[in-house]
Coordinates of C-alpha atoms in Angstrom, one line a residue:
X1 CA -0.5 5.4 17.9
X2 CA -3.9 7.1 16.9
X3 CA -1.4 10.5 16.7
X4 CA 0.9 9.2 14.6
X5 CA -1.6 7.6 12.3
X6 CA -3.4 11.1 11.9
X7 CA 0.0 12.6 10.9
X8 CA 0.5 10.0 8.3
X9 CA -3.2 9.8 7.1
X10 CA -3.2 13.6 6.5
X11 CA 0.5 13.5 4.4
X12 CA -0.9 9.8 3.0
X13 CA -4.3 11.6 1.9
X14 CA -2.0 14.3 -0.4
X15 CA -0.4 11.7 -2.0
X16 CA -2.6 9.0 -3.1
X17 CA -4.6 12.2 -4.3
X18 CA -2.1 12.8 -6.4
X19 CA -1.7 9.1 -7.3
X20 CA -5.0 9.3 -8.8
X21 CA -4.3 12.5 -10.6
X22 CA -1.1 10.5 -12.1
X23 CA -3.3 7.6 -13.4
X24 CA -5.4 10.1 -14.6
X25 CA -2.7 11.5 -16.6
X26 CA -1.6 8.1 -17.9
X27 CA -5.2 7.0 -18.8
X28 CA -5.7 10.2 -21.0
X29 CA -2.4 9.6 -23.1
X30 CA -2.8 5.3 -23.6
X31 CA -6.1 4.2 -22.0
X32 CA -6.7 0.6 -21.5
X33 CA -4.1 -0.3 -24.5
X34 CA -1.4 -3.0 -25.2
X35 CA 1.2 -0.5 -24.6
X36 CA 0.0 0.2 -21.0
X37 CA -0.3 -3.4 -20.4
X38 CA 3.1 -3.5 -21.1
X39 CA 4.0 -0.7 -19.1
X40 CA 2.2 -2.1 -16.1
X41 CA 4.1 -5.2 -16.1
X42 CA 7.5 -3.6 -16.2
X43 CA 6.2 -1.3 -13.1
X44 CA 5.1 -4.0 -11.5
X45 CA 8.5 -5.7 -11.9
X46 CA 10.2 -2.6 -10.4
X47 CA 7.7 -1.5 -7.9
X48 CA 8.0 -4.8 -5.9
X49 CA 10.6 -3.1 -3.9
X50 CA 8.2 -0.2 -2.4
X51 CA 6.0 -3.7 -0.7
X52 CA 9.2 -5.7 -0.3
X53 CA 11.0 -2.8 1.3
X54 CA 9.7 0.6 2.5
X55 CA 6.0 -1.5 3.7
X56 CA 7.9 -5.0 4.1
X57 CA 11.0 -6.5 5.3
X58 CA 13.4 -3.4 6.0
X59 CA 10.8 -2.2 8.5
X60 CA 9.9 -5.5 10.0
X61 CA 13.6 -6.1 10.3
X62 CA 14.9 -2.4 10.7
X63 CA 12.5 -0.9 13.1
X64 CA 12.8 -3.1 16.0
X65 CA 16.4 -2.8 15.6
X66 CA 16.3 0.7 15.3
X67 CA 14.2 1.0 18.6
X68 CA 16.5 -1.5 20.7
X69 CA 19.4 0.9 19.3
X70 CA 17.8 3.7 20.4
X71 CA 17.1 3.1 24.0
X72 CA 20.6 2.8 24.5
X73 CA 21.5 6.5 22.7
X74 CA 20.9 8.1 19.7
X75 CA 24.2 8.0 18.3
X76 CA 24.3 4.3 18.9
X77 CA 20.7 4.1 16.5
X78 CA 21.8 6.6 13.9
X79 CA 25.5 4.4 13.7
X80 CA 23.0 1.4 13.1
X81 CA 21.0 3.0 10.3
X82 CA 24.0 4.2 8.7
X83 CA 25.6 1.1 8.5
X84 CA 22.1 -0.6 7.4
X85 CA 22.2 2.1 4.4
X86 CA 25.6 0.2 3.1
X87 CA 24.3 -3.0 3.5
X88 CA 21.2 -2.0 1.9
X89 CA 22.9 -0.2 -1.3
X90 CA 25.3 -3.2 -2.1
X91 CA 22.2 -5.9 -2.2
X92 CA 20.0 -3.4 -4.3
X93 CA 22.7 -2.4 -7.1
X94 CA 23.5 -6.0 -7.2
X95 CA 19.9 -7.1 -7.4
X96 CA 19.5 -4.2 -10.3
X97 CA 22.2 -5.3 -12.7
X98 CA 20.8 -9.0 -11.9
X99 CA 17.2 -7.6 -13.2
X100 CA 18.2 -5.8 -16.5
X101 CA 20.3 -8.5 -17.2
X102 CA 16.9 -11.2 -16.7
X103 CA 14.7 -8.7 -18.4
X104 CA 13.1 -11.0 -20.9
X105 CA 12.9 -13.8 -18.3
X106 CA 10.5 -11.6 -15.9
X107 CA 8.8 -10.3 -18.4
X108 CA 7.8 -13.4 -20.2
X109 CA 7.3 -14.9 -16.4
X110 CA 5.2 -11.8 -15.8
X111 CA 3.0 -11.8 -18.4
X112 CA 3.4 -15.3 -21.2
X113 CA 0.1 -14.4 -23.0
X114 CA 2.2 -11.3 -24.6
X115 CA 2.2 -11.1 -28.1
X116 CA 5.9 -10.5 -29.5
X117 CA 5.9 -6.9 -30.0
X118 CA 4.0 -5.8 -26.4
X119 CA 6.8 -8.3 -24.9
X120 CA 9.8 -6.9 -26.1
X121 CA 8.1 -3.5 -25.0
X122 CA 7.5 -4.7 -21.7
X123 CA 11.5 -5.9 -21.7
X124 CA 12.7 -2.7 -22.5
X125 CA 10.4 -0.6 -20.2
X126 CA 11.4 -3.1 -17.3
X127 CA 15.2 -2.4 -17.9
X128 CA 15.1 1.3 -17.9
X129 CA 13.0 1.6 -14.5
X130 CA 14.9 -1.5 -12.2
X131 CA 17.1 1.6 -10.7
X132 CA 14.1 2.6 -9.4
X133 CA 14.8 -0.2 -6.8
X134 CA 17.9 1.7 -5.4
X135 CA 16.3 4.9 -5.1
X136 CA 13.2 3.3 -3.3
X137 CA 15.1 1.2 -1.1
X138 CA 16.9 4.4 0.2
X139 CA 13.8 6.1 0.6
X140 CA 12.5 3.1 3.1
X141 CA 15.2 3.3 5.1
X142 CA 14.9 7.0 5.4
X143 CA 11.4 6.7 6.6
X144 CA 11.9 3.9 8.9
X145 CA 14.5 5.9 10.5
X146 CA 12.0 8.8 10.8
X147 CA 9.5 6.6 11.3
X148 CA 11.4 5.6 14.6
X149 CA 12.3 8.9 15.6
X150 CA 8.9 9.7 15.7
X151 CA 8.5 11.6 12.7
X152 CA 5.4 10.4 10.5
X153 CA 4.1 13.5 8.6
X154 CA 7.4 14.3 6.0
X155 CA 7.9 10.8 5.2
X156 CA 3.9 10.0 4.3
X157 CA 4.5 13.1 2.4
X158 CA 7.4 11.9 0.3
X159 CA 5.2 9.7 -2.4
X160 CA 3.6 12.8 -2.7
X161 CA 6.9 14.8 -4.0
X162 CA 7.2 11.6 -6.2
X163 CA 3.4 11.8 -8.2
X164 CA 3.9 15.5 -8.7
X165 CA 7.3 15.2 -10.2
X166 CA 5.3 12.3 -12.2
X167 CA 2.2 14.5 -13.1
X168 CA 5.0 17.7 -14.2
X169 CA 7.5 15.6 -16.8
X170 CA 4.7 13.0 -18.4
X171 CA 3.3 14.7 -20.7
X172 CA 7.1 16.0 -21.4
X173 CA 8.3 12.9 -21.8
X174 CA 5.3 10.8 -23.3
X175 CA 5.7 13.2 -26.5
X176 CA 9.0 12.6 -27.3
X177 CA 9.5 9.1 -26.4
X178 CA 5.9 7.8 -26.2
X179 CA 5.4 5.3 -23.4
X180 CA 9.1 5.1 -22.3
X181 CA 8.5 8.2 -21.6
X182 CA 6.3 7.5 -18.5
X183 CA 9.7 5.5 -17.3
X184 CA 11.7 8.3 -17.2
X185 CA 8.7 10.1 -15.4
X186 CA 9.3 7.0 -12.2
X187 CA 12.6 7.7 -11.9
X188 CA 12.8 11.2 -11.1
X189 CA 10.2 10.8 -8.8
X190 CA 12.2 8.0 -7.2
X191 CA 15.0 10.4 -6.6
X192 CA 12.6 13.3 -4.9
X193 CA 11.1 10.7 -2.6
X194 CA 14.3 9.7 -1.1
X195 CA 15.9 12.9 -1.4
X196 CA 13.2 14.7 0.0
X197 CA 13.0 12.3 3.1
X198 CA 16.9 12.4 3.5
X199 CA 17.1 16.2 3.7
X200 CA 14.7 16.5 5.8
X201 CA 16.6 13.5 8.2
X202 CA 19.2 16.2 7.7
X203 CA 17.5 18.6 9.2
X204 CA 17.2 16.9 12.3
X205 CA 20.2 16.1 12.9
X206 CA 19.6 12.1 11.8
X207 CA 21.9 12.6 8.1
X208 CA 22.1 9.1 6.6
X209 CA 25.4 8.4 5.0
X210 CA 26.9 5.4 4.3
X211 CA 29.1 4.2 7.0
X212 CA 31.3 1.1 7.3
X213 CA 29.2 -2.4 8.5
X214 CA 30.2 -3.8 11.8
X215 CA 29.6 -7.4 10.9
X216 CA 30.3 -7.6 14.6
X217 CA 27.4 -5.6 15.7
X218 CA 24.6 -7.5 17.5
X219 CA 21.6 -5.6 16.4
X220 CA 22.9 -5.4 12.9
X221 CA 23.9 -9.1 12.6
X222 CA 19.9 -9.5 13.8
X223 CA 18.6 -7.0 11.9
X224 CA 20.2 -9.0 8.7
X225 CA 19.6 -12.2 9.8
X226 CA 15.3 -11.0 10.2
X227 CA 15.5 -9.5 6.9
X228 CA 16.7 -12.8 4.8
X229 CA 13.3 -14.8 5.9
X230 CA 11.0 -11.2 6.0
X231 CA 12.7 -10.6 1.9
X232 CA 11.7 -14.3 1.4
X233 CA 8.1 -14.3 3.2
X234 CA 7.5 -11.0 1.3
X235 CA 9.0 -11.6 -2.0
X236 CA 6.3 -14.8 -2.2
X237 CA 3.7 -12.1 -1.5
X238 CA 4.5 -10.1 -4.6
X239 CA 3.4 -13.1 -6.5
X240 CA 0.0 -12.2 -5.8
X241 CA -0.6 -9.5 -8.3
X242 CA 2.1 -11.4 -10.9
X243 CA -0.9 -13.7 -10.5
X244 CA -3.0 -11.4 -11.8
X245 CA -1.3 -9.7 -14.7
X246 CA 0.1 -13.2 -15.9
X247 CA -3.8 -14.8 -15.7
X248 CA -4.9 -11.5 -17.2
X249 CA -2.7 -12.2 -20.1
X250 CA -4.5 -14.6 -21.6
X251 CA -7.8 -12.5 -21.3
X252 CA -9.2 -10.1 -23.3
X253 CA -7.2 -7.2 -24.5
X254 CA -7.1 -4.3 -21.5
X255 CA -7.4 -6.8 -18.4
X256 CA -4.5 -6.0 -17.1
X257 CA -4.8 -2.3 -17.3
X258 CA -8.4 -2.5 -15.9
X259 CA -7.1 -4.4 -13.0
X260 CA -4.7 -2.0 -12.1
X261 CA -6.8 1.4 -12.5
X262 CA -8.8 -0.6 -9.6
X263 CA -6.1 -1.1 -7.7
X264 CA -4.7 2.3 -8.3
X265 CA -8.0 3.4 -6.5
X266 CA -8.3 1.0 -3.6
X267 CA -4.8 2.0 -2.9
X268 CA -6.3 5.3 -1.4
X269 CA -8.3 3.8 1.3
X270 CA -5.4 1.5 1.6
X271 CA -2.6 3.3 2.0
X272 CA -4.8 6.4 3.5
X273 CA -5.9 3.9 6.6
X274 CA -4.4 0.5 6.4
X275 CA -0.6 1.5 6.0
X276 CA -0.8 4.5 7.7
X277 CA -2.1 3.0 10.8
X278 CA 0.5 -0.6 10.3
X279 CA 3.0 2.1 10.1
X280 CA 2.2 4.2 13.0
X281 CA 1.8 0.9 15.6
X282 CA 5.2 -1.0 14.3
X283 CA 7.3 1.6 17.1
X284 CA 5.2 0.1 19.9
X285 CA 4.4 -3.1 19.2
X286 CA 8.5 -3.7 19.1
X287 CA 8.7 -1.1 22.5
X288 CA 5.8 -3.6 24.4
X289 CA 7.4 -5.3 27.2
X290 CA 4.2 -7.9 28.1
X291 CA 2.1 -10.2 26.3
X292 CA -1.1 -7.8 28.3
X293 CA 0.5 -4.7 26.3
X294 CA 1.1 -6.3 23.1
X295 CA -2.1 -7.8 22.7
X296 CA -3.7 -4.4 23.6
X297 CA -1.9 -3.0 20.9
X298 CA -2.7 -4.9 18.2
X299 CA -6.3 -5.3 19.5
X300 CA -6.7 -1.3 19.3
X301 CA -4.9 -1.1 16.3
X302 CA -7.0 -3.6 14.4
X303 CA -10.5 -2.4 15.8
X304 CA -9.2 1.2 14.7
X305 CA -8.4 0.3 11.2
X306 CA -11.7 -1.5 11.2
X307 CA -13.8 1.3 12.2
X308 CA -12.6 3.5 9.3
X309 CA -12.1 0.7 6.6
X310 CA -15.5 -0.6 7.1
X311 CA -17.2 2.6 6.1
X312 CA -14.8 3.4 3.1
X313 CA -15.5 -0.1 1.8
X314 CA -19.2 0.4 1.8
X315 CA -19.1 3.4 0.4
X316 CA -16.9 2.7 -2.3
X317 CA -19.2 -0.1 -3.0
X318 CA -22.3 1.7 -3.7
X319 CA -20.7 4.7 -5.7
X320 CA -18.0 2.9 -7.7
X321 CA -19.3 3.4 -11.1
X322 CA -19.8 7.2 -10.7
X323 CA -16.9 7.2 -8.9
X324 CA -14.7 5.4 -12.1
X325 CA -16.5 8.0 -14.5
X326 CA -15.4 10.9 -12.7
X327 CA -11.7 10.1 -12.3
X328 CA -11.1 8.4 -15.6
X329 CA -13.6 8.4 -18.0
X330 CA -11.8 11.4 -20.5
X331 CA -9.8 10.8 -23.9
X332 CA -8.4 7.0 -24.8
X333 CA -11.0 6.1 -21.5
X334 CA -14.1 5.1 -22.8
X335 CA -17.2 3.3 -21.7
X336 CA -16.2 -0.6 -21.8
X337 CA -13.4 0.5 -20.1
X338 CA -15.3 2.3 -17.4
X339 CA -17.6 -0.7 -16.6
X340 CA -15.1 -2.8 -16.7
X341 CA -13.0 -0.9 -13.9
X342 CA -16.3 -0.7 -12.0
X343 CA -16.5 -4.0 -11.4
X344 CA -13.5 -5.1 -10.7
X345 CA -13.1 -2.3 -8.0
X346 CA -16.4 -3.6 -6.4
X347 CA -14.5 -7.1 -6.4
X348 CA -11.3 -6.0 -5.0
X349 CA -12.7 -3.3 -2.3
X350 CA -14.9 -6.2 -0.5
X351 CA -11.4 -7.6 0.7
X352 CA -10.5 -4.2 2.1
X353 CA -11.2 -5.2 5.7
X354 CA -9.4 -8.4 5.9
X355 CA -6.2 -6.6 4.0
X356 CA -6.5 -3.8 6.5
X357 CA -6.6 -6.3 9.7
X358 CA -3.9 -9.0 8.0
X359 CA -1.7 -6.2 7.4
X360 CA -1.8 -5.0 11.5
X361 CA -1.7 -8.9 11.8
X362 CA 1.7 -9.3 9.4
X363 CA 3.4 -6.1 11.7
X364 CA 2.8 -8.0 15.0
X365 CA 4.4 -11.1 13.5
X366 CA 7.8 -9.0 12.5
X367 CA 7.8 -7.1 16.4
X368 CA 7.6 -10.8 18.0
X369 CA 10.6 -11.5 15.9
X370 CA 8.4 -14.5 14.3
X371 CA 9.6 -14.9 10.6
X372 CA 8.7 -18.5 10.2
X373 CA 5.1 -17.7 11.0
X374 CA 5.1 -14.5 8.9
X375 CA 6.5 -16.5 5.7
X376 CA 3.6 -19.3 6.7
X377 CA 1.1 -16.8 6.4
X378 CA 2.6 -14.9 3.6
X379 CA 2.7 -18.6 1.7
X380 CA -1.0 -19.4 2.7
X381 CA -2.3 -16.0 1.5
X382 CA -0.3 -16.4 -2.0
X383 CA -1.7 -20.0 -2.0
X384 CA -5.4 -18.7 -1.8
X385 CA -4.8 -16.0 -4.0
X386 CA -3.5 -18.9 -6.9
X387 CA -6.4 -21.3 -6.4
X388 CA -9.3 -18.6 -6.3
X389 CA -8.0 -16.9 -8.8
X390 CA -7.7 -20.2 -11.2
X391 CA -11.1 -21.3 -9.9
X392 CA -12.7 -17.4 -10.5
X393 CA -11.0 -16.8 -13.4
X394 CA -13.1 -18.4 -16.1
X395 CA -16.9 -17.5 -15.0
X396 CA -16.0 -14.0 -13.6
X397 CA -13.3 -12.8 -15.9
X398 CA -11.3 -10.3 -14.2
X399 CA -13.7 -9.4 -11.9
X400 CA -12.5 -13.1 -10.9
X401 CA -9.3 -12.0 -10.2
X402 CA -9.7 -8.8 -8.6
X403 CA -12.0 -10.9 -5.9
X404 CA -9.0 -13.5 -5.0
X405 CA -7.1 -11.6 -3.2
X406 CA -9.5 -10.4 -1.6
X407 CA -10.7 -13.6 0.1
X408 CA -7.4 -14.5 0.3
X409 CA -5.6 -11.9 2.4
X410 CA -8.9 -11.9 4.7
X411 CA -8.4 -15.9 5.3
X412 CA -4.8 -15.0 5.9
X413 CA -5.1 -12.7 8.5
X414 CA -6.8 -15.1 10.5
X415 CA -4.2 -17.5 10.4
X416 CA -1.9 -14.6 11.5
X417 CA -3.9 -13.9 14.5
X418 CA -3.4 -17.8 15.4
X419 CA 0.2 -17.9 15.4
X420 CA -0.3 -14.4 17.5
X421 CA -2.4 -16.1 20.3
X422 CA -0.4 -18.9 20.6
X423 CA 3.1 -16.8 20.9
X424 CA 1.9 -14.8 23.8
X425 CA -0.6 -17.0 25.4
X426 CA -3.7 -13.9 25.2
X427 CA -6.8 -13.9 23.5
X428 CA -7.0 -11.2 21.1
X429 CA -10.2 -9.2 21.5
X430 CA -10.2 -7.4 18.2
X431 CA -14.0 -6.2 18.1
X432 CA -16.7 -7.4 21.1
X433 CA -19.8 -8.7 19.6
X434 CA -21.9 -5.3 20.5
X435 CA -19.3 -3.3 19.1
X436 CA -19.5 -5.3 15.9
X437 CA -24.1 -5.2 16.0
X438 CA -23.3 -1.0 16.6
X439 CA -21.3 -0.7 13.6
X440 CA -23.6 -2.8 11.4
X441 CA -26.3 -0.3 12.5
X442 CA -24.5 2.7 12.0
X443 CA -23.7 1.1 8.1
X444 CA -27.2 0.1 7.5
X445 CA -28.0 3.4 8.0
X446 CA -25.0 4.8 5.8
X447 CA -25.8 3.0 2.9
X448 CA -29.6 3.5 3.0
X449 CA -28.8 7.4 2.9
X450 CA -26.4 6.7 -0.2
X451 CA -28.7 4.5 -2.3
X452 CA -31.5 7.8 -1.5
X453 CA -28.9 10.1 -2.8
X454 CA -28.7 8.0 -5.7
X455 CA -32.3 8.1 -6.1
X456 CA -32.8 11.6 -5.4
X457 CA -30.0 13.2 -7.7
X458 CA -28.5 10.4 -9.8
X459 CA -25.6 10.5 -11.1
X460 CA -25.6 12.3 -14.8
X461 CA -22.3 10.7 -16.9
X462 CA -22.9 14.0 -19.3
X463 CA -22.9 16.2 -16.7
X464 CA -19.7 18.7 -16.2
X465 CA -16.7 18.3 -14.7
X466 CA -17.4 20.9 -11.8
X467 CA -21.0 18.7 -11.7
X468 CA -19.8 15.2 -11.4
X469 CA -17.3 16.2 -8.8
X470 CA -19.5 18.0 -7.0
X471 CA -21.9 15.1 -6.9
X472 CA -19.8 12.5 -5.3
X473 CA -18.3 15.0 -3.0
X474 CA -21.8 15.1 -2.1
X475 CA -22.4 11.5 -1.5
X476 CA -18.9 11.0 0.5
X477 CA -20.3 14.0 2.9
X478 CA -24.1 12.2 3.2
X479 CA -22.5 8.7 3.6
X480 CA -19.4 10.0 5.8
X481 CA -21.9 12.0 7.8
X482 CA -24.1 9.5 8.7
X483 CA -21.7 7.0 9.8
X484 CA -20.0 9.4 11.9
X485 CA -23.0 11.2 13.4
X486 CA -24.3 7.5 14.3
X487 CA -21.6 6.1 16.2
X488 CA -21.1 9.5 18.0
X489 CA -24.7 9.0 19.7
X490 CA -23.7 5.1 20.0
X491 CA -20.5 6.7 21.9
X492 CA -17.7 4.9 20.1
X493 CA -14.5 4.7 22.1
X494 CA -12.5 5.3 18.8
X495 CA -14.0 9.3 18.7
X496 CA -12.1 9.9 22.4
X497 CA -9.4 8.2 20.8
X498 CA -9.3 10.7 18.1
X499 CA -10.1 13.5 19.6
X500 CA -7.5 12.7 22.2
X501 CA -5.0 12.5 19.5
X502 CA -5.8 15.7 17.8
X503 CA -5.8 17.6 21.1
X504 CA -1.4 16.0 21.2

């Protein structure tokens, strides 16, 4: 597990990079503007197939299949993928001309504090990029067949393909057609991230073509039958940031945007860690035949995220302002917007451990084959999310709802871990109480040696490029340092872990 997870973390690492280099780009051109806003939305709208699919319900339902399939031959797996890949193309055109067709629906659903013009922007923007749903839904299947087959590293990389074809036709597009341009920019890098994943399947020998459903087929009768409920459980999840944007309508002008630069950066310890390791213990949580190996599974798997998450969340804590300056603060970007972003990335990076253990949580829910329990917890952590964020909303602005979630996914996971216990009849010992007083230690100590660094060369906001860069490479090293140079003298299990997987 720890293996794979490296391989994905590495290819993961490249492309959230490069995600941040792509907001970047889109901050410099429009800022925190009404135009962006509307943007946002209409991504939003078409990006809920990338959770819904390639991190949701096609793996939960796809990858156990796949692995069943595969025991028996490789041929019989491949037949099942390709036969998934009709299935999956019929639903998602369908579900595309049924989204430009209900443009102005979602969009007023999305976000009702619009003002006419930024609506009918939002409209149009949503029904140029709902194609990107095809092209994305093709690209999870090709990954969880890779995924499956044991190959992490190309399909982590393919987001990456996706941002640079982003970052290259932007500033292309964006001066001929102004923000519709930045549309046209998602959909070609749709088409490299499945296309890149798919040739390299090719390459294999595992080509995905469409082939002809077997309605007769057992494991793809299951498979469908799992991914109804999963869609369902996970669709409710994507409510969670329409939560946000529509709330954030009726704030002041730029909530939405600032809320999803934040995100845009919590999604790099997220998808670096969290995804990469939910990703990399799916295959053997469906493969474990006893309740003693599955809860070891999970138990590892959670403890690992933990021990990485924990350290990223503190540190992105203490440096977020610096840390906002350096990667946005240029052009349209300016000052309000840049404390404004701080804050709500302190707010959204506190839930970081709870999404990091609810997500393991959520994957060992799909390999028991438990959708009524997933769609339970999926409901409960929406639930939170509405009633914080309602109850936040009004004496923390968006900092309010940038902290709901949080809370919420945390309270979630907990839940999850329940119906978990009860299923297979095990405790689940996550993290033993000394392994939780070490760690404490070992951040104490972190975040003393960040907040001396502060002291000792703060950060200067008039500083260079090369400078400011340099200065919270600087703190990443110090904090990273310390953390790792204390729980190697506490002798952390998770160190023979990794360097048992980098010797593989």
């Amino acid at each position: 597990m720890v293996s794979h997870a490296l391989f994905m973390m590495v290819g993961t690492c490249v492309s959230r990079v490069l995600g941040l280099v792509r907001e970047v780009v889109t901050a410099a051109f429009f800022g925190a503007s009404a135009q962006l806003d509307a943007f946002n939305v209409a991504y939003t709208l078409a990006n809920l197939a990338r959770q819904l699919v390639a991190e949701g319900a096609l793996s939960a339902a796809f990858v156990p299949a796949f692995t069943r399939a595969l025991a028996v031959s490789r041929d019989r797996a491949l037949s099942l993928a390709r036969q998934a890949m009709s299935v999956l193309l019929a639903v998602s055109f369908l579900v595309t001309i049924l989204g430009i067709s209900g443009a102005p629906l979602l969009t007023f659903v999305m976000a009702p504090g619009f003002d006419s013009s930024t609506a009918i922007l939002a409209t149009q923007l949503t029904r140029w990029m709902f194609p990107f749903l095809i092209l994305i839904s093709m690209a999870a299947l090709a990954m969880g067949t890779l995924n499956s087959l044991g190959s992490f590293f190309v399909p982590s990389l393919a987001p990456a393909f996706s941002n640079l074809i982003f970052i290259a036709s932007a500033p292309f597009f964006v001066r001929r057609f102004g923000v519709l341009g930045l549309a046209f920019s998602v959909l070609a890098g749709g088409s490299l991230h499945f296309l890149s994943q798919w040739i390299w399947g090719r390459r294999i020998g595992a080509t995905l073509l469409p082939e002809r459903p077997d309605f007769s087929d057992p494991e793809l009768r299951r498979m469908m039958a799992l991914f109804l409920p999963y869609a369902a459980g996970l669709s409710l999840n994507q409510l969670n940031p329409v939560v946000s944007r529509m709330l954030g309508s009726f704030l002041e002008e730029g909530s939405i945007s600032v809320l999803n630069y934040a995100n845009r950066i919590i999604q790099l310890p997220l998808g670096l860690f969290v995804i990469a390791i939910s990703q990399a213990v799916l295959p053997r949580l469906s493969r474990a035949q006893e309740p003693g190996q599955f809860a070891s599974a999970i138990g590892e798997a959670m403890r690992f995220a933990l021990f990485i998450v924990l350290p990223a969340t503190v540190g992105l804590i203490v440096i977020a302002e610096p840390f906002v300056h350096l990667v946005f603060v240029r052009g349209a970007f300016g000052e309000q917007a840049w404390r404004a972003t701080s804050w709500a990335l302190v707010m959204s990076v506190l839930g970081l451990p709870g999404m990091a253990c609810s997500t393991i949580v959520m994957r060992g829910l799909y390999a028991l084959s438990m959708p009524r329990e997933a769609f339970l917890t999926t409901l409960f952590s929406v639930g939170g999310t509405a009633v914080l964020s309602l109850t936040l909303m009004f004496p923390m602005g968006y900092g309010g709802l940038a902290l709901a979630p949080s809370v919420a996914f945390s309270l979630s996971g907990l839940l999850g871990l329940y119906f978990i216990r009860k299923k297979i009849g095990l405790s689940l010992a996550v993290a033993p109480a000394g392994w939780l007083w070490k760690n404490f230690a070992a951040l104490a100590s972190m975040s003393a040696v960040l907040l001396f660094y502060g002291r000792l060369l703060p950060y200067a906001p008039s500083a260079g490029i090369l400078a400011r860069a340099g200065w919270c490479a600087g703190a990443v090293l110090a904090g990273g340092g310390t953390y790792a140079a204390a729980t190697m003298l506490m002798k952390f299990d998770e160190w023979r872990w990794i360097r048992d997987a980098v010797r593989k």
